[in-house]
Amino acid sequence: QESKMGELPLDINIQEPRWDQSTFLGRARHFFTVTDPRNLLLSGAQLEASRNIVQNYRAGVVTPGLTEDQLWRAKYVYDSAFHPDTGEKVVLIGRMSAQVPMNMTITGCMLTFYRKTPTVVFWQWVNQSFNAIVNYSNRSGDAPITVGQLGTAYVSATTGAVATALGLKSLTKHLPPLVGRFVPFAAVAAANCINIPLMRQRELQVGIPVTNEEGQRLGHSVAAAKQGIFQVVISRICMAIPAMAIPPVIMDSLEKKDFLKRRPWLGAPLQVGLVGFCLVFATPLCCALFPQRSSIHVSRLEPELRAQIHEQNPSIKVVYYNKGL
């Protein structure tokens, strides 16, 4: 039912991503759009304009002359800069679109300055500080995390990362130099295993909401929270693999050549560039590994919740939950 002058219909669901999220390809397109670093260059006025388009559309007012593509573009710009639950503007470096440029700078430096203890400590600390900002900016709204818990997670992850990096650094002293280049990766992986569960410890205590296929809440489950957090840890570690495994191999062979021996200052920018190239692809593709709305078999839920669901809707075999990012 077209309204006057071919205006946009009001039934486009812009709460959901534009592409089918049950397929890997649809999720990948969605995350390529979400993590697009070009969104960082938008001015405050452009962000406001997108926010107005989206809020008006949700209120049933179509901005005159708006096309469907423009509506989706506004939605993704809006989502890139504003928190979904609170509606506040997210600090620039905490946004999904800042992931690639920030990570590429930090990872590039971690991989370049892996030989001396002070620089190892410094860059692992910078990385965990950045993680803390991102986790704080993107924390889910219905399980608010306290500043104390954030602090604990931050200190523990930093300690874990630095301890892993320095421990492995001393262990690999006698091994071929290429092995030493993989130490920062191990440290980042270890920190993710500490950081994410601690950041989301509330979910591990109280559980996360599980719903039926229609999205009606059936209760809270810690088992679902564990599975969701495990999936996030895996995809975060996978995200780091290409960026932290490919450049060291390339750099190791390049540094043996005269070209870089004569220009040692080129090492860091080259490393950052290589890492950036890997991250532009790895970040969205690894976010897309698991559906945002994951499912868990009722048989794997806690006994009480399983009994409760079985009593109310015996036909339900699978429940759904939002795994977070």
mmCIF file of N, CA, C and O in Angstrom, residues 269-319:
data_model
loop_
_atom_site.group_PDB
_atom_site.id
_atom_site.type_symbol
_atom_site.label_atom_id
_atom_site.label_comp_id
_atom_site.label_asym_id
_atom_site.label_seq_id
_atom_site.Cartn_x
_atom_site.Cartn_y
_atom_site.Cartn_z
ATOM 1 N N PRO A 269 55.659 1.122 10.430
ATOM 2 C CA PRO A 269 54.542 1.446 9.539
ATOM 3 C C PRO A 269 54.153 0.293 8.612
ATOM 4 O O PRO A 269 52.959 0.079 8.352
ATOM 5 N N LEU A 270 55.154 -0.469 8.176
ATOM 6 C CA LEU A 270 54.871 -1.593 7.281
ATOM 7 C C LEU A 270 54.052 -2.652 8.026
ATOM 8 O O LEU A 270 53.064 -3.180 7.508
ATOM 9 N N GLN A 271 54.479 -2.920 9.260
ATOM 10 C CA GLN A 271 53.797 -3.901 10.102
ATOM 11 C C GLN A 271 52.344 -3.461 10.342
ATOM 12 O O GLN A 271 51.408 -4.243 10.219
ATOM 13 N N VAL A 272 52.151 -2.171 10.670
ATOM 14 C CA VAL A 272 50.808 -1.649 10.927
ATOM 15 C C VAL A 272 49.938 -1.789 9.672
ATOM 16 O O VAL A 272 48.771 -2.192 9.738
ATOM 17 N N GLY A 273 50.529 -1.489 8.511
ATOM 18 C CA GLY A 273 49.792 -1.615 7.250
ATOM 19 C C GLY A 273 49.368 -3.048 6.971
ATOM 20 O O GLY A 273 48.208 -3.306 6.604
ATOM 21 N N LEU A 274 50.285 -3.993 7.177
ATOM 22 C CA LEU A 274 49.967 -5.405 6.958
ATOM 23 C C LEU A 274 48.855 -5.859 7.898
ATOM 24 O O LEU A 274 47.917 -6.547 7.500
ATOM 25 N N VAL A 275 48.985 -5.464 9.168
ATOM 26 C CA VAL A 275 47.986 -5.846 10.168
ATOM 27 C C VAL A 275 46.623 -5.268 9.779
ATOM 28 O O VAL A 275 45.594 -5.946 9.840
ATOM 29 N N GLY A 276 46.627 -4.000 9.354
ATOM 30 C CA GLY A 276 45.380 -3.343 8.968
ATOM 31 C C GLY A 276 44.697 -4.080 7.834
ATOM 32 O O GLY A 276 43.484 -4.323 7.871
ATOM 33 N N PHE A 277 45.486 -4.482 6.843
ATOM 34 C CA PHE A 277 44.937 -5.194 5.698
ATOM 35 C C PHE A 277 44.252 -6.486 6.160
ATOM 36 O O PHE A 277 43.136 -6.805 5.739
ATOM 37 N N CYS A 278 44.915 -7.217 7.080
ATOM 38 C CA CYS A 278 44.328 -8.467 7.587
ATOM 39 C C CYS A 278 43.061 -8.189 8.392
ATOM 40 O O CYS A 278 42.074 -8.921 8.285
ATOM 41 N N LEU A 279 43.095 -7.127 9.215
ATOM 42 C CA LEU A 279 41.966 -6.859 10.114
ATOM 43 C C LEU A 279 40.717 -6.398 9.380
ATOM 44 O O LEU A 279 39.599 -6.688 9.809
ATOM 45 N N VAL A 280 40.903 -5.658 8.280
ATOM 46 C CA VAL A 280 39.747 -5.160 7.539
ATOM 47 C C VAL A 280 38.845 -6.343 7.150
ATOM 48 O O VAL A 280 37.626 -6.233 7.134
ATOM 49 N N PHE A 281 39.474 -7.490 6.869
ATOM 50 C CA PHE A 281 38.688 -8.673 6.500
ATOM 51 C C PHE A 281 38.370 -9.546 7.710
ATOM 52 O O PHE A 281 37.258 -10.052 7.842
ATOM 53 N N ALA A 282 39.352 -9.722 8.596
ATOM 54 C CA ALA A 282 39.158 -10.666 9.705
ATOM 55 C C ALA A 282 38.100 -10.192 10.695
ATOM 56 O O ALA A 282 37.331 -10.994 11.209
ATOM 57 N N THR A 283 38.039 -8.870 10.948
ATOM 58 C CA THR A 283 37.108 -8.392 11.972
ATOM 59 C C THR A 283 35.657 -8.735 11.621
ATOM 60 O O THR A 283 34.992 -9.438 12.382
ATOM 61 N N PRO A 284 35.157 -8.294 10.443
ATOM 62 C CA PRO A 284 33.765 -8.633 10.134
ATOM 63 C C PRO A 284 33.539 -10.131 9.940
ATOM 64 O O PRO A 284 32.511 -10.662 10.361
ATOM 65 N N LEU A 285 34.511 -10.824 9.329
ATOM 66 C CA LEU A 285 34.291 -12.245 9.050
ATOM 67 C C LEU A 285 34.231 -13.061 10.343
ATOM 68 O O LEU A 285 33.469 -14.021 10.441
ATOM 69 N N CYS A 286 35.030 -12.667 11.346
ATOM 70 C CA CYS A 286 35.004 -13.422 12.604
ATOM 71 C C CYS A 286 33.811 -13.045 13.467
ATOM 72 O O CYS A 286 33.310 -13.865 14.230
ATOM 73 N N CYS A 287 33.345 -11.801 13.352
ATOM 74 C CA CYS A 287 32.092 -11.444 14.033
ATOM 75 C C CYS A 287 30.954 -12.289 13.472
ATOM 76 O O CYS A 287 29.967 -12.561 14.147
ATOM 77 N N ALA A 288 31.083 -12.679 12.201
ATOM 78 C CA ALA A 288 30.003 -13.385 11.511
ATOM 79 C C ALA A 288 30.050 -14.900 11.733
ATOM 80 O O ALA A 288 29.164 -15.619 11.276
ATOM 81 N N LEU A 289 31.081 -15.397 12.439
ATOM 82 C CA LEU A 289 31.219 -16.847 12.615
ATOM 83 C C LEU A 289 29.973 -17.467 13.234
ATOM 84 O O LEU A 289 29.490 -18.494 12.796
ATOM 85 N N PHE A 290 29.481 -16.845 14.326
ATOM 86 C CA PHE A 290 28.306 -17.383 15.014
ATOM 87 C C PHE A 290 27.168 -16.385 14.862
ATOM 88 O O PHE A 290 27.397 -15.185 14.930
ATOM 89 N N PRO A 291 25.934 -16.874 14.689
ATOM 90 C CA PRO A 291 24.799 -15.940 14.611
ATOM 91 C C PRO A 291 24.721 -15.122 15.902
ATOM 92 O O PRO A 291 25.011 -15.623 16.976
ATOM 93 N N GLN A 292 24.330 -13.859 15.763
ATOM 94 C CA GLN A 292 24.158 -12.977 16.909
ATOM 95 C C GLN A 292 23.092 -13.577 17.833
ATOM 96 O O GLN A 292 23.194 -13.536 19.045
ATOM 97 N N ARG A 293 22.055 -14.157 17.198
ATOM 98 C CA ARG A 293 21.020 -14.826 17.974
ATOM 99 C C ARG A 293 21.337 -16.311 17.935
ATOM 100 O O ARG A 293 21.090 -16.985 16.943
ATOM 101 N N SER A 294 21.962 -16.808 18.993
ATOM 102 C CA SER A 294 22.389 -18.200 19.006
ATOM 103 C C SER A 294 21.309 -19.064 19.635
ATOM 104 O O SER A 294 20.412 -18.561 20.307
ATOM 105 N N SER A 295 21.422 -20.374 19.422
ATOM 106 C CA SER A 295 20.418 -21.277 19.991
ATOM 107 C C SER A 295 21.118 -22.309 20.865
ATOM 108 O O SER A 295 22.302 -22.610 20.669
ATOM 109 N N ILE A 296 20.397 -22.833 21.822
ATOM 110 C CA ILE A 296 20.943 -23.874 22.693
ATOM 111 C C ILE A 296 19.838 -24.891 22.934
ATOM 112 O O ILE A 296 18.655 -24.522 23.036
ATOM 113 N N HIS A 297 20.189 -26.174 22.959
ATOM 114 C CA HIS A 297 19.210 -27.237 23.171
ATOM 115 C C HIS A 297 18.678 -27.172 24.590
ATOM 116 O O HIS A 297 19.446 -26.962 25.531
ATOM 117 N N VAL A 298 17.366 -27.357 24.746
ATOM 118 C CA VAL A 298 16.768 -27.291 26.086
ATOM 119 C C VAL A 298 17.454 -28.284 27.032
ATOM 120 O O VAL A 298 17.646 -28.002 28.213
ATOM 121 N N SER A 299 17.890 -29.429 26.479
ATOM 122 C CA SER A 299 18.509 -30.459 27.323
ATOM 123 C C SER A 299 19.812 -29.971 27.965
ATOM 124 O O SER A 299 20.269 -30.541 28.949
ATOM 125 N N ARG A 300 20.405 -28.881 27.401
ATOM 126 C CA ARG A 300 21.678 -28.402 27.950
ATOM 127 C C ARG A 300 21.486 -27.258 28.945
ATOM 128 O O ARG A 300 22.468 -26.705 29.454
ATOM 129 N N LEU A 301 20.227 -26.886 29.206
ATOM 130 C CA LEU A 301 19.961 -25.824 30.175
ATOM 131 C C LEU A 301 20.001 -26.378 31.603
ATOM 132 O O LEU A 301 20.039 -27.590 31.802
ATOM 133 N N GLU A 302 19.964 -25.469 32.586
ATOM 134 C CA GLU A 302 19.925 -25.902 33.985
ATOM 135 C C GLU A 302 18.654 -26.713 34.254
ATOM 136 O O GLU A 302 17.606 -26.428 33.678
ATOM 137 N N PRO A 303 18.748 -27.703 35.156
ATOM 138 C CA PRO A 303 17.595 -28.573 35.448
ATOM 139 C C PRO A 303 16.313 -27.796 35.792
ATOM 140 O O PRO A 303 15.242 -28.116 35.262
ATOM 141 N N GLU A 304 16.429 -26.751 36.648
ATOM 142 C CA GLU A 304 15.212 -26.019 37.073
ATOM 143 C C GLU A 304 14.542 -25.360 35.858
ATOM 144 O O GLU A 304 13.333 -25.449 35.668
ATOM 145 N N LEU A 305 15.370 -24.670 35.053
ATOM 146 C CA LEU A 305 14.833 -23.944 33.895
ATOM 147 C C LEU A 305 14.244 -24.935 32.882
ATOM 148 O O LEU A 305 13.174 -24.706 32.320
ATOM 149 N N ARG A 306 14.957 -26.072 32.728
ATOM 150 C CA ARG A 306 14.498 -27.093 31.783
ATOM 151 C C ARG A 306 13.124 -27.601 32.220
ATOM 152 O O ARG A 306 12.200 -27.711 31.413
ATOM 153 N N ALA A 307 12.990 -27.867 33.508
ATOM 154 C CA ALA A 307 11.715 -28.362 34.045
ATOM 155 C C ALA A 307 10.608 -27.321 33.827
ATOM 156 O O ALA A 307 9.493 -27.647 33.399
ATOM 157 N N GLN A 308 10.959 -26.066 34.098
ATOM 158 C CA GLN A 308 9.981 -24.979 33.971
ATOM 159 C C GLN A 308 9.503 -24.846 32.519
ATOM 160 O O GLN A 308 8.308 -24.715 32.262
ATOM 161 N N ILE A 309 10.459 -24.898 31.569
ATOM 162 C CA ILE A 309 10.101 -24.770 30.150
ATOM 163 C C ILE A 309 9.275 -25.979 29.726
ATOM 164 O O ILE A 309 8.264 -25.851 29.030
ATOM 165 N N HIS A 310 9.687 -27.164 30.201
ATOM 166 C CA HIS A 310 9.008 -28.395 29.807
ATOM 167 C C HIS A 310 7.558 -28.379 30.299
ATOM 168 O O HIS A 310 6.648 -28.846 29.621
ATOM 169 N N GLU A 311 7.375 -27.820 31.498
ATOM 170 C CA GLU A 311 6.036 -27.755 32.095
ATOM 171 C C GLU A 311 5.134 -26.818 31.290
ATOM 172 O O GLU A 311 3.996 -27.139 30.986
ATOM 173 N N GLN A 312 5.695 -25.632 30.934
ATOM 174 C CA GLN A 312 4.880 -24.615 30.262
ATOM 175 C C GLN A 312 4.707 -24.888 28.767
ATOM 176 O O GLN A 312 3.619 -24.730 28.227
ATOM 177 N N ASN A 313 5.801 -25.250 28.087
ATOM 178 C CA ASN A 313 5.695 -25.546 26.647
ATOM 179 C C ASN A 313 6.491 -26.802 26.338
ATOM 180 O O ASN A 313 7.661 -26.726 25.962
ATOM 181 N N PRO A 314 5.872 -27.989 26.521
ATOM 182 C CA PRO A 314 6.615 -29.243 26.327
ATOM 183 C C PRO A 314 7.166 -29.411 24.911
ATOM 184 O O PRO A 314 8.102 -30.172 24.696
ATOM 185 N N SER A 315 6.593 -28.661 23.936
ATOM 186 C CA SER A 315 7.018 -28.884 22.545
ATOM 187 C C SER A 315 8.361 -28.211 22.232
ATOM 188 O O SER A 315 8.990 -28.525 21.230
ATOM 189 N N ILE A 316 8.799 -27.271 23.083
ATOM 190 C CA ILE A 316 10.032 -26.523 22.776
ATOM 191 C C ILE A 316 11.275 -27.396 22.985
ATOM 192 O O ILE A 316 11.480 -27.970 24.051
ATOM 193 N N LYS A 317 12.090 -27.515 21.917
ATOM 194 C CA LYS A 317 13.328 -28.309 22.020
ATOM 195 C C LYS A 317 14.558 -27.395 22.043
ATOM 196 O O LYS A 317 15.592 -27.756 22.580
ATOM 197 N N VAL A 318 14.421 -26.207 21.410
ATOM 198 C CA VAL A 318 15.560 -25.300 21.271
ATOM 199 C C VAL A 318 15.142 -23.916 21.747
ATOM 200 O O VAL A 318 14.047 -23.462 21.446
ATOM 201 N N VAL A 319 16.030 -23.242 22.505
ATOM 202 C CA VAL A 319 15.742 -21.844 22.899
ATOM 203 C C VAL A 319 16.837 -20.949 22.342
ATOM 204 O O VAL A 319 17.908 -21.418 21.950
#
